Tab-separated table of C-alpha atoms in Angstrom:
chain	number	residue	atom	x	y	z
A	159	MET	CA	193.860	91.428	13.034
A	160	THR	CA	194.223	92.510	16.666
A	161	SER	CA	191.450	93.681	18.912
A	162	ALA	CA	191.615	96.972	20.771
A	163	THR	CA	192.841	96.876	24.349
A	164	PRO	CA	189.863	96.864	26.783
A	165	GLN	CA	189.645	99.980	28.915
A	166	ARG	CA	189.417	99.829	32.695
A	167	ALA	CA	186.696	101.699	34.592
A	168	GLY	CA	189.222	103.367	36.878
A	169	ALA	CA	190.989	105.003	33.964
A	170	LEU	CA	187.772	106.197	32.352
A	171	LEU	CA	186.475	107.693	35.606
A	172	ARG	CA	189.288	110.238	35.495
A	173	HIS	CA	187.854	111.825	32.324
A	174	ALA	CA	185.822	114.909	33.264
A	175	ARG	CA	183.817	114.860	30.030
A	176	LEU	CA	182.421	111.457	30.966
A	177	TRP	CA	180.925	112.951	34.139
A	178	LEU	CA	179.705	116.241	32.719
A	179	VAL	CA	176.376	115.469	31.007
A	180	PRO	CA	174.920	112.902	33.465
A	181	THR	CA	176.001	114.987	36.456
A	182	VAL	CA	174.459	118.227	35.185
A	183	LEU	CA	171.222	116.572	34.039
A	184	SER	CA	170.820	114.518	37.231
A	185	GLY	CA	171.406	117.568	39.404
A	186	LEU	CA	168.951	119.701	37.462
A	187	VAL	CA	166.265	116.997	37.535
A	188	ALA	CA	166.661	116.502	41.300
A	189	LEU	CA	166.536	120.256	41.955
A	190	VAL	CA	163.558	120.971	39.717
A	191	LEU	CA	161.522	117.992	40.926
A	192	SER	CA	162.150	118.943	44.560
A	193	LEU	CA	161.016	122.519	43.960
A	194	LEU	CA	157.975	121.438	41.935
A	195	TYR	CA	156.609	118.795	44.271
A	196	MET	CA	157.353	120.359	47.633
A	197	GLY	CA	156.596	123.926	46.527
A	198	GLY	CA	152.966	123.088	45.869
A	199	ILE	CA	152.070	121.394	49.152
A	200	LEU	CA	153.950	123.055	52.022
A	201	ASP	CA	151.512	125.884	52.816
A	202	PRO	CA	147.995	125.273	51.441
A	203	ASN	CA	146.369	127.626	53.964
A	204	GLY	CA	148.827	130.402	53.190
A	205	ASN	CA	148.329	129.989	49.445
A	206	LEU	CA	144.528	130.013	49.500
A	207	ASP	CA	143.127	132.059	46.638
A	208	ARG	CA	139.360	132.139	45.958
A	209	LEU	CA	138.525	128.653	47.221
A	210	PRO	CA	134.784	128.350	46.391
A	211	VAL	CA	132.643	127.733	49.499
A	212	ALA	CA	128.870	128.201	49.761
A	213	VAL	CA	126.818	129.956	52.444
A	214	VAL	CA	123.140	129.042	52.749
A	215	ASN	CA	120.836	131.206	54.893
A	216	GLU	CA	117.478	129.503	55.448
A	217	ASP	CA	116.690	131.483	58.588
A	218	GLN	CA	113.106	132.783	58.470
A	219	GLY	CA	112.911	134.195	61.969
A	220	ARG	CA	112.073	137.798	62.769
A	221	PRO	CA	114.937	140.140	63.679
A	222	PRO	CA	115.685	140.316	67.430
A	223	PRO	CA	114.438	143.439	69.233
A	224	GLY	CA	116.342	146.532	68.180
A	225	GLN	CA	117.996	144.843	65.167
A	226	GLU	CA	117.186	145.193	61.467
A	227	GLU	CA	118.130	141.668	60.324
A	228	ASN	CA	117.673	138.205	61.721
A	229	LEU	CA	120.709	136.281	62.925
A	230	GLY	CA	121.002	134.224	59.737
A	231	ALA	CA	121.427	137.348	57.646
A	232	GLN	CA	123.886	138.761	60.170
A	233	ILE	CA	125.976	135.557	60.085
A	234	THR	CA	125.971	135.535	56.276
A	235	ALA	CA	127.147	139.135	56.125
A	236	ALA	CA	129.803	138.552	58.799
A	237	VAL	CA	131.155	135.393	57.153
A	238	THR	CA	131.349	136.746	53.622
A	239	GLY	CA	132.974	139.959	54.820
A	240	SER	CA	135.434	138.375	57.219
A	241	GLU	CA	139.097	139.208	56.698
A	242	ALA	CA	140.024	135.944	58.411
A	243	THR	CA	138.850	134.042	55.316
A	244	GLU	CA	140.429	136.303	52.720
A	245	GLY	CA	141.417	133.396	50.458
A	246	VAL	CA	137.846	132.105	50.194
A	247	ARG	CA	135.333	132.933	47.472
A	248	TRP	CA	132.045	132.832	49.366
A	249	LYS	CA	128.980	132.056	47.277
A	250	VAL	CA	125.650	133.004	48.863
A	251	LEU	CA	123.220	130.382	47.545
A	252	THR	CA	119.849	128.864	48.244
A	253	ARG	CA	119.748	125.323	49.611
A	254	ALA	CA	118.831	123.897	46.170
A	255	GLU	CA	121.628	125.850	44.490
A	256	ALA	CA	124.152	124.709	47.080
A	257	GLU	CA	123.153	121.058	46.679
A	258	ASP	CA	123.488	121.400	42.900
A	259	GLU	CA	126.948	122.942	43.157
A	260	LEU	CA	128.062	120.314	45.663
A	261	ALA	CA	126.818	117.634	43.250
A	262	SER	CA	128.767	119.177	40.373
A	263	GLY	CA	131.994	119.854	42.250
A	264	LYS	CA	131.737	123.633	41.946
A	265	VAL	CA	132.115	124.249	45.688
A	266	PHE	CA	134.267	122.473	48.260
A	267	GLY	CA	131.713	122.772	51.051
A	268	ALA	CA	128.846	124.815	52.489
A	269	LEU	CA	127.761	126.481	55.736
A	270	VAL	CA	124.013	126.193	56.338
A	271	VAL	CA	121.953	128.372	58.703
A	272	PRO	CA	118.648	126.533	59.466
A	273	ARG	CA	115.156	127.988	59.223
A	274	ASP	CA	114.562	128.322	62.948
A	275	PHE	CA	117.989	129.652	63.878
A	276	THR	CA	116.935	133.099	65.168
A	277	ALA	CA	113.977	131.621	67.047
A	278	SER	CA	116.108	128.927	68.721
A	279	VAL	CA	118.749	131.480	69.733
A	280	SER	CA	116.112	133.792	71.212
A	281	ALA	CA	114.624	130.849	73.129
A	282	LEU	CA	117.901	130.308	74.997
A	283	THR	CA	117.149	133.244	77.277
A	284	THR	CA	113.679	131.913	78.139
A	285	PRO	CA	112.513	128.978	80.258
A	286	GLY	CA	111.168	127.349	77.050
A	287	ALA	CA	114.591	126.530	75.600
A	288	THR	CA	114.769	122.851	74.572
A	289	ALA	CA	117.893	122.624	72.403
A	290	ARG	CA	120.957	124.608	71.406
A	291	PRO	CA	120.873	126.276	67.980
A	292	THR	CA	122.745	124.417	65.258
A	293	LEU	CA	124.816	125.458	62.263
A	294	THR	CA	125.559	122.738	59.724
A	295	VAL	CA	128.820	122.352	57.808
A	296	LEU	CA	128.481	120.341	54.598
A	297	THR	CA	131.600	118.754	53.117
A	298	ASN	CA	132.250	117.614	49.539
A	299	PRO	CA	134.490	114.520	49.753
A	300	GLY	CA	134.399	114.105	45.972
A	301	MET	CA	136.711	117.114	45.713
A	302	GLY	CA	139.464	115.249	47.569
A	303	SER	CA	140.106	114.754	51.241
A	304	LEU	CA	142.373	117.796	51.631
A	305	GLY	CA	140.115	120.173	49.694
A	306	SER	CA	137.039	119.026	51.586
A	307	SER	CA	138.936	119.271	54.879
A	308	LEU	CA	140.107	122.810	54.100
A	309	ALA	CA	136.554	123.930	53.368
A	310	ALA	CA	135.240	122.212	56.498
A	311	GLN	CA	137.909	123.895	58.622
A	312	ILE	CA	137.037	127.290	57.132
A	313	ASN	CA	133.308	126.769	57.723
A	314	GLN	CA	133.825	125.534	61.280
A	315	THR	CA	136.002	128.539	62.094
A	316	ALA	CA	133.365	130.860	60.664
A	317	ALA	CA	130.611	129.101	62.610
A	318	ARG	CA	132.561	129.278	65.864
A	319	GLY	CA	133.193	132.950	65.326
A	320	ALA	CA	129.492	133.539	64.738
A	321	SER	CA	128.626	131.568	67.871
A	322	GLN	CA	130.959	133.663	70.017
A	323	LYS	CA	129.601	136.917	68.603
A	324	ILE	CA	126.038	135.818	69.258
A	325	GLY	CA	127.073	134.737	72.728
A	326	GLU	CA	128.466	138.189	73.482
A	327	GLN	CA	125.138	139.741	72.499
A	328	LEU	CA	123.130	137.266	74.601
A	329	THR	CA	125.240	137.580	77.732
A	330	ALA	CA	125.186	141.372	77.508
A	331	ALA	CA	121.386	141.396	77.392
A	332	SER	CA	120.803	138.547	79.853
A	333	ARG	CA	120.368	138.651	83.640
A	334	ALA	CA	120.713	134.897	83.992
A	335	ASP	CA	122.812	133.118	86.609
A	336	ALA	CA	126.464	132.258	86.108
A	337	THR	CA	125.766	128.734	84.778
A	338	THR	CA	123.352	129.983	82.135
A	339	ARG	CA	125.675	132.823	81.185
A	340	ALA	CA	128.465	130.285	80.615
A	341	LEU	CA	126.153	128.398	78.253
A	342	LEU	CA	125.193	131.586	76.457
A	343	ALA	CA	128.845	132.534	75.892
A	344	ASP	CA	129.110	129.872	73.149
A	345	PRO	CA	125.508	128.929	72.394
A	346	VAL	CA	125.700	127.361	68.922
A	347	THR	CA	126.382	123.701	68.105
A	348	VAL	CA	128.284	123.058	64.871
A	349	THR	CA	127.613	119.754	63.120
A	350	THR	CA	129.495	118.410	60.107
A	351	ARG	CA	128.230	115.920	57.544
A	352	PRO	CA	128.808	115.128	53.861
A	353	GLY	CA	126.901	117.396	51.520
A	354	HIS	CA	127.456	115.084	48.541
A	355	PRO	CA	128.394	111.583	49.763
A	356	ILE	CA	130.597	109.260	47.715
A	357	GLY	CA	131.102	105.498	47.931
A	358	ARG	CA	133.098	103.778	50.664
A	359	HIS	CA	135.513	102.343	48.097
A	360	SER	CA	136.526	105.741	46.748
A	361	GLY	CA	139.689	106.308	48.749
A	362	LEU	CA	138.148	109.274	50.613
A	363	GLY	CA	137.935	111.108	47.300
A	364	LEU	CA	141.409	110.104	46.077
A	365	SER	CA	140.430	107.239	43.774
A	366	ALA	CA	139.917	109.701	40.899
A	367	PHE	CA	143.477	110.982	41.273
A	368	TYR	CA	145.112	107.556	41.423
A	369	TYR	CA	142.989	106.256	38.564
A	370	THR	CA	144.040	109.260	36.470
A	371	LEU	CA	147.661	108.672	37.428
A	372	LEU	CA	147.308	105.112	36.144
A	373	LEU	CA	145.936	106.413	32.836
A	374	VAL	CA	148.847	108.822	32.404
A	375	LEU	CA	151.456	106.237	33.392
A	376	SER	CA	149.857	103.655	31.116
A	377	GLY	CA	150.018	106.031	28.152
A	378	PHE	CA	153.513	107.267	29.021
A	379	ILE	CA	155.144	103.896	29.683
A	380	GLY	CA	153.302	102.142	26.871
A	381	ALA	CA	154.360	104.745	24.321
A	382	ASN	CA	157.997	104.563	25.394
A	383	LEU	CA	157.939	100.761	25.209
A	384	VAL	CA	156.520	100.978	21.690
A	385	ASN	CA	159.139	103.580	20.784
A	386	THR	CA	162.011	101.376	21.964
A	387	GLY	CA	160.526	98.183	20.561
A	388	VAL	CA	159.960	99.617	17.086
A	389	ASP	CA	163.439	101.159	16.923
A	390	THR	CA	164.944	97.825	17.943
A	391	ALA	CA	162.851	95.853	15.435
A	392	LEU	CA	163.733	98.234	12.593
A	393	GLY	CA	167.442	98.088	13.356
A	394	TYR	CA	167.863	101.630	14.656
A	395	ALA	CA	168.682	100.504	18.204
A	396	ASP	CA	170.463	97.542	19.702
A	397	SER	CA	168.740	95.002	21.914
A	398	GLU	CA	170.643	94.026	25.037
A	399	ILE	CA	169.140	91.730	27.663
A	400	GLY	CA	171.679	90.660	30.246
A	401	PRO	CA	174.733	89.355	28.350
A	402	TRP	CA	172.769	88.796	25.145
A	403	HIS	CA	173.125	91.425	22.474
A	404	THR	CA	171.377	91.463	19.098
A	405	ARG	CA	171.250	93.868	16.192
A	406	ARG	CA	168.618	93.520	13.489
A	407	PRO	CA	169.126	94.591	9.873
A	408	THR	CA	168.212	98.229	9.349
A	409	VAL	CA	164.893	98.733	7.584
A	410	PRO	CA	164.914	101.822	5.327
A	411	ILE	CA	162.014	104.019	6.456
A	412	THR	CA	161.388	107.747	6.783
A	413	ARG	CA	160.861	109.487	10.089
A	414	THR	CA	157.253	110.252	9.167
A	415	GLN	CA	156.410	106.629	8.398
A	416	THR	CA	158.138	105.548	11.599
A	417	LEU	CA	155.939	107.923	13.588
A	418	VAL	CA	152.818	106.596	11.840
A	419	LEU	CA	153.831	103.057	12.818
A	420	LYS	CA	154.482	103.988	16.446
A	421	MET	CA	151.260	105.971	16.836
A	422	VAL	CA	149.087	103.232	15.346
A	423	MET	CA	150.687	100.636	17.610
A	424	THR	CA	150.223	102.915	20.626
A	425	ALA	CA	146.509	103.313	19.888
A	426	GLY	CA	146.098	99.569	19.382
A	427	ILE	CA	147.924	98.493	22.530
A	428	SER	CA	145.961	101.075	24.565
A	429	LEU	CA	142.824	99.008	23.949
A	430	LEU	CA	144.384	96.241	26.027
A	431	THR	CA	145.945	98.402	28.733
A	432	THR	CA	142.753	100.394	29.300
A	433	SER	CA	140.675	97.237	29.643
A	434	LEU	CA	143.147	95.639	32.044
A	435	LEU	CA	143.295	98.827	34.101
A	436	MET	CA	139.531	98.761	34.598
A	437	VAL	CA	139.531	95.027	35.326
A	438	ALA	CA	142.157	95.526	38.034
A	439	THR	CA	140.631	98.584	39.700
A	440	ILE	CA	136.913	97.807	39.409
A	441	ALA	CA	136.463	94.048	38.974
A	442	ILE	CA	139.299	92.881	41.235
A	443	LEU	CA	139.791	95.704	43.762
A	444	GLY	CA	136.159	96.843	43.870
A	445	MET	CA	136.621	100.574	43.263
A	446	ASP	CA	133.289	102.389	43.386
A	447	SER	CA	132.370	103.467	39.874
A	448	ALA	CA	129.397	104.503	37.815
A	449	HIS	CA	128.882	104.894	34.081
A	450	GLU	CA	131.472	102.200	33.369
A	451	PRO	CA	131.086	102.202	29.559
A	452	LEU	CA	131.652	105.964	29.548
A	453	LEU	CA	134.582	105.548	31.944
A	454	TRP	CA	136.193	103.027	29.559
A	455	ILE	CA	135.748	105.277	26.530
A	456	PHE	CA	137.144	108.298	28.362
A	457	SER	CA	140.022	106.237	29.780
A	458	TYR	CA	140.958	104.913	26.340
A	459	CYS	CA	140.856	108.342	24.706
A	460	ALA	CA	142.908	109.833	27.554
A	461	THR	CA	145.528	107.071	27.357
A	462	VAL	CA	145.819	107.419	23.583
A	463	ALA	CA	146.135	111.213	23.807
A	464	VAL	CA	149.003	110.851	26.305
A	465	GLY	CA	150.644	108.101	24.228
A	466	LEU	CA	150.484	110.102	21.000
A	467	GLY	CA	151.919	113.113	22.809
A	468	VAL	CA	154.852	111.027	24.027
A	469	GLN	CA	155.487	109.662	20.519
A	470	ALA	CA	155.403	113.176	19.047
A	471	ILE	CA	157.901	114.448	21.629
A	472	ASN	CA	160.192	111.462	21.102
A	473	ALA	CA	160.090	111.990	17.335
A	474	ALA	CA	160.934	115.679	17.736
A	475	PHE	CA	163.627	115.476	20.422
A	476	GLY	CA	165.185	112.082	19.809
A	477	GLY	CA	167.305	110.709	22.643
A	478	ILE	CA	166.163	113.237	25.250
A	479	GLY	CA	162.513	112.860	24.246
A	480	GLN	CA	161.746	110.571	27.173
A	481	LEU	CA	163.090	113.158	29.621
A	482	VAL	CA	161.085	115.956	27.975
A	483	SER	CA	157.863	113.917	27.941
A	484	MET	CA	158.452	112.913	31.564
A	485	PHE	CA	158.419	116.581	32.543
A	486	VAL	CA	155.382	117.373	30.376
A	487	PHE	CA	153.177	114.467	31.449
A	488	ILE	CA	154.411	113.671	34.968
A	489	ALA	CA	156.810	116.115	36.629
A	490	LEU	CA	154.828	119.269	35.827
A	491	ALA	CA	151.459	117.523	35.700
A	492	LEU	CA	151.303	115.902	39.144
A	493	PRO	CA	151.643	119.012	41.347
A	494	SER	CA	149.327	121.029	39.075
A	495	SER	CA	146.583	118.390	38.844
A	496	GLY	CA	144.517	119.869	41.688
A	497	ALA	CA	143.648	116.324	42.755
A	498	THR	CA	145.447	116.038	46.101
A	499	VAL	CA	145.859	119.754	46.869
A	500	PRO	CA	143.240	122.101	45.373
A	501	LEU	CA	144.716	124.492	42.828
A	502	GLU	CA	143.141	127.296	44.859
A	503	ALA	CA	145.503	126.316	47.697
A	504	THR	CA	148.710	126.296	45.613
A	505	PRO	CA	151.000	129.129	44.441
A	506	GLY	CA	150.029	130.934	41.244
A	507	PHE	CA	152.587	129.060	39.128
A	508	TYR	CA	150.698	125.792	39.653
A	509	ARG	CA	147.362	127.404	38.820
A	510	PHE	CA	148.946	128.586	35.565
A	511	LEU	CA	150.147	125.058	34.777
A	512	GLY	CA	146.748	123.630	35.665
A	513	ALA	CA	145.154	125.568	32.810
A	514	PHE	CA	146.761	123.249	30.231
A	515	GLU	CA	148.708	120.422	31.904
A	516	PRO	CA	147.027	117.116	30.952
A	517	MET	CA	146.620	115.543	34.381
A	518	ARG	CA	144.418	118.397	35.649
A	519	GLN	CA	142.073	117.970	32.673
A	520	LEU	CA	141.947	114.180	32.965
A	521	THR	CA	141.405	114.296	36.732
A	522	ASP	CA	138.401	116.573	36.285
A	523	GLY	CA	136.913	114.155	33.759
A	524	VAL	CA	137.473	111.036	35.868
A	525	ARG	CA	136.217	112.812	39.005
A	526	ALA	CA	133.037	113.868	37.189
A	527	ILE	CA	132.376	110.306	36.024
A	528	LEU	CA	133.149	108.633	39.355
A	529	TYR	CA	131.637	111.118	41.817
A	530	PHE	CA	129.375	113.604	40.066
A	531	ASP	CA	127.112	111.482	37.856
A	532	ALA	CA	129.125	112.261	34.692
A	533	ARG	CA	127.813	115.807	34.601
A	534	THR	CA	129.254	117.965	31.846
A	535	ASP	CA	129.410	121.019	34.102
A	536	ALA	CA	131.343	119.036	36.729
A	537	GLY	CA	134.446	119.140	34.531
A	538	LEU	CA	133.686	116.376	32.048
A	539	GLY	CA	132.913	118.775	29.199
A	540	ARG	CA	136.214	120.610	29.603
A	541	ALA	CA	138.054	117.298	29.959
A	542	TRP	CA	136.684	116.005	26.632
A	543	ALA	CA	137.626	119.259	24.920
A	544	MET	CA	141.177	119.156	26.280
A	545	VAL	CA	141.607	115.485	25.315
A	546	ALA	CA	140.603	116.390	21.766
A	547	ILE	CA	143.007	119.350	21.739
A	548	GLY	CA	145.812	117.136	23.044
A	549	PHE	CA	145.075	114.471	20.417
A	550	VAL	CA	145.119	116.954	17.531
A	551	GLY	CA	148.099	118.830	18.968
A	552	ALA	CA	150.161	115.628	19.179
A	553	LEU	CA	149.406	114.756	15.561
A	554	VAL	CA	150.150	118.242	14.259
A	555	PHE	CA	153.356	118.703	16.254
A	556	GLY	CA	154.692	115.195	15.645
A	557	PHE	CA	154.112	115.086	11.903
A	558	ALA	CA	155.197	118.691	11.389
A	559	MET	CA	158.561	117.876	12.954
A	560	THR	CA	159.113	114.568	11.143
A	561	ARG	CA	158.083	116.023	7.772
A	562	TYR	CA	160.506	118.876	8.345
A	563	TYR	CA	163.337	116.474	9.164
A	564	ASP	CA	162.520	114.335	6.101
A	565	ARG	CA	162.437	117.332	3.732
A	566	LYS	CA	165.804	118.479	5.083
A	567	GLY	CA	167.249	115.035	4.434
A	568	LEU	CA	167.935	114.454	8.124
A	569	ALA	CA	167.677	110.697	7.953
A	570	ARG	CA	168.090	108.642	11.099
A	571	LEU	CA	171.721	107.591	11.394
A	572	THR	CA	172.552	103.984	12.145
A	573	PRO	CA	175.448	103.683	14.579
A	574	GLN	CA	178.175	101.381	13.316
A	575	PRO	CA	181.055	99.850	15.287
A	576	GLU	CA	184.500	101.190	14.545
A	577	PRO	CA	186.492	99.005	12.104
A	578	GLU	CA	189.155	96.835	13.649
A	579	ARG	CA	192.743	97.851	13.016
A	580	ALA	CA	194.989	95.503	11.047
């Protein structure tokens, strides 16, 4: 018996077929990932589409002489009808309504006109003026630092525009000296403060995103480890660690029963990974959190839903299953999550993905639990519904595919080494 002559790498590198598949797949992955990730973040202001921002008019002053509405009403009408904020969906609310929508994450910020605004503006032209009029911009840091910043920038621009317009009216009607006229040209002070504060250990509103990312990665990586480990233990894949190579005897088992085994193991191991995730982020690192029992339950269900989805995809697509699940749960999910860049500030393709991609749904649920008192209308209700749909969808898709393969007699093939030549 003679062994085959070992091949040299230099000789094999000259074979074009050896290069074809990895080159094409690597190029496509690099191109698609670059377009996906960079395409969603480069121009948030230019992509604005119906970003929800509140306007609150508390002004109770009488209209100035010769005008039908007080200045608060005029500012509200000017802001909501401004072409400069075309991508904004202005919501005219009362103060109580605005506070409720800030506390439920339904608006990214608010512009508030105080009760005495008209009176304080009118007083500027009299000797009795004691302070400049003030417009207040309320931010919502729980919606993420970029989303809250965008809304604050929009509100500040609107407030400055209103101040300049009011200044033009005051200077036209005033006979004051040059110093006073300079003050009247921009008479309004704009103050900014949080409308719904969050904890100091919340990553400026990004802790929900990174916590959700950990849930998805935990489910994704854990499921793939289970997939590889089970295949190795059952003899359908080789184990190679450094120079050590082992091959276990093949265990006869159907595809359906293999999927049952992998899914049950995924759900069991997720108990550990979810608990350790919370220990690391909350107990060790001190992340601000509330409703911790609910957070654990939601985290476990989310991790299991992702893990079962990965197992179903692997069972259906075989060797390329990990690549397919990577696109489903990570590549397409991250830029469409709405966690770092609001979906209202991304191109329409990402808003379409955000309707069903898992990370958007899970982020809304985690954000509601961490920042918005676990309110159902803050996104938690939708998140639970989508987790349930993902769980059922993974079971239906995975077992439908494996049952089909089993009925067709498409048993898993066990690779065998070529026999040695005599």
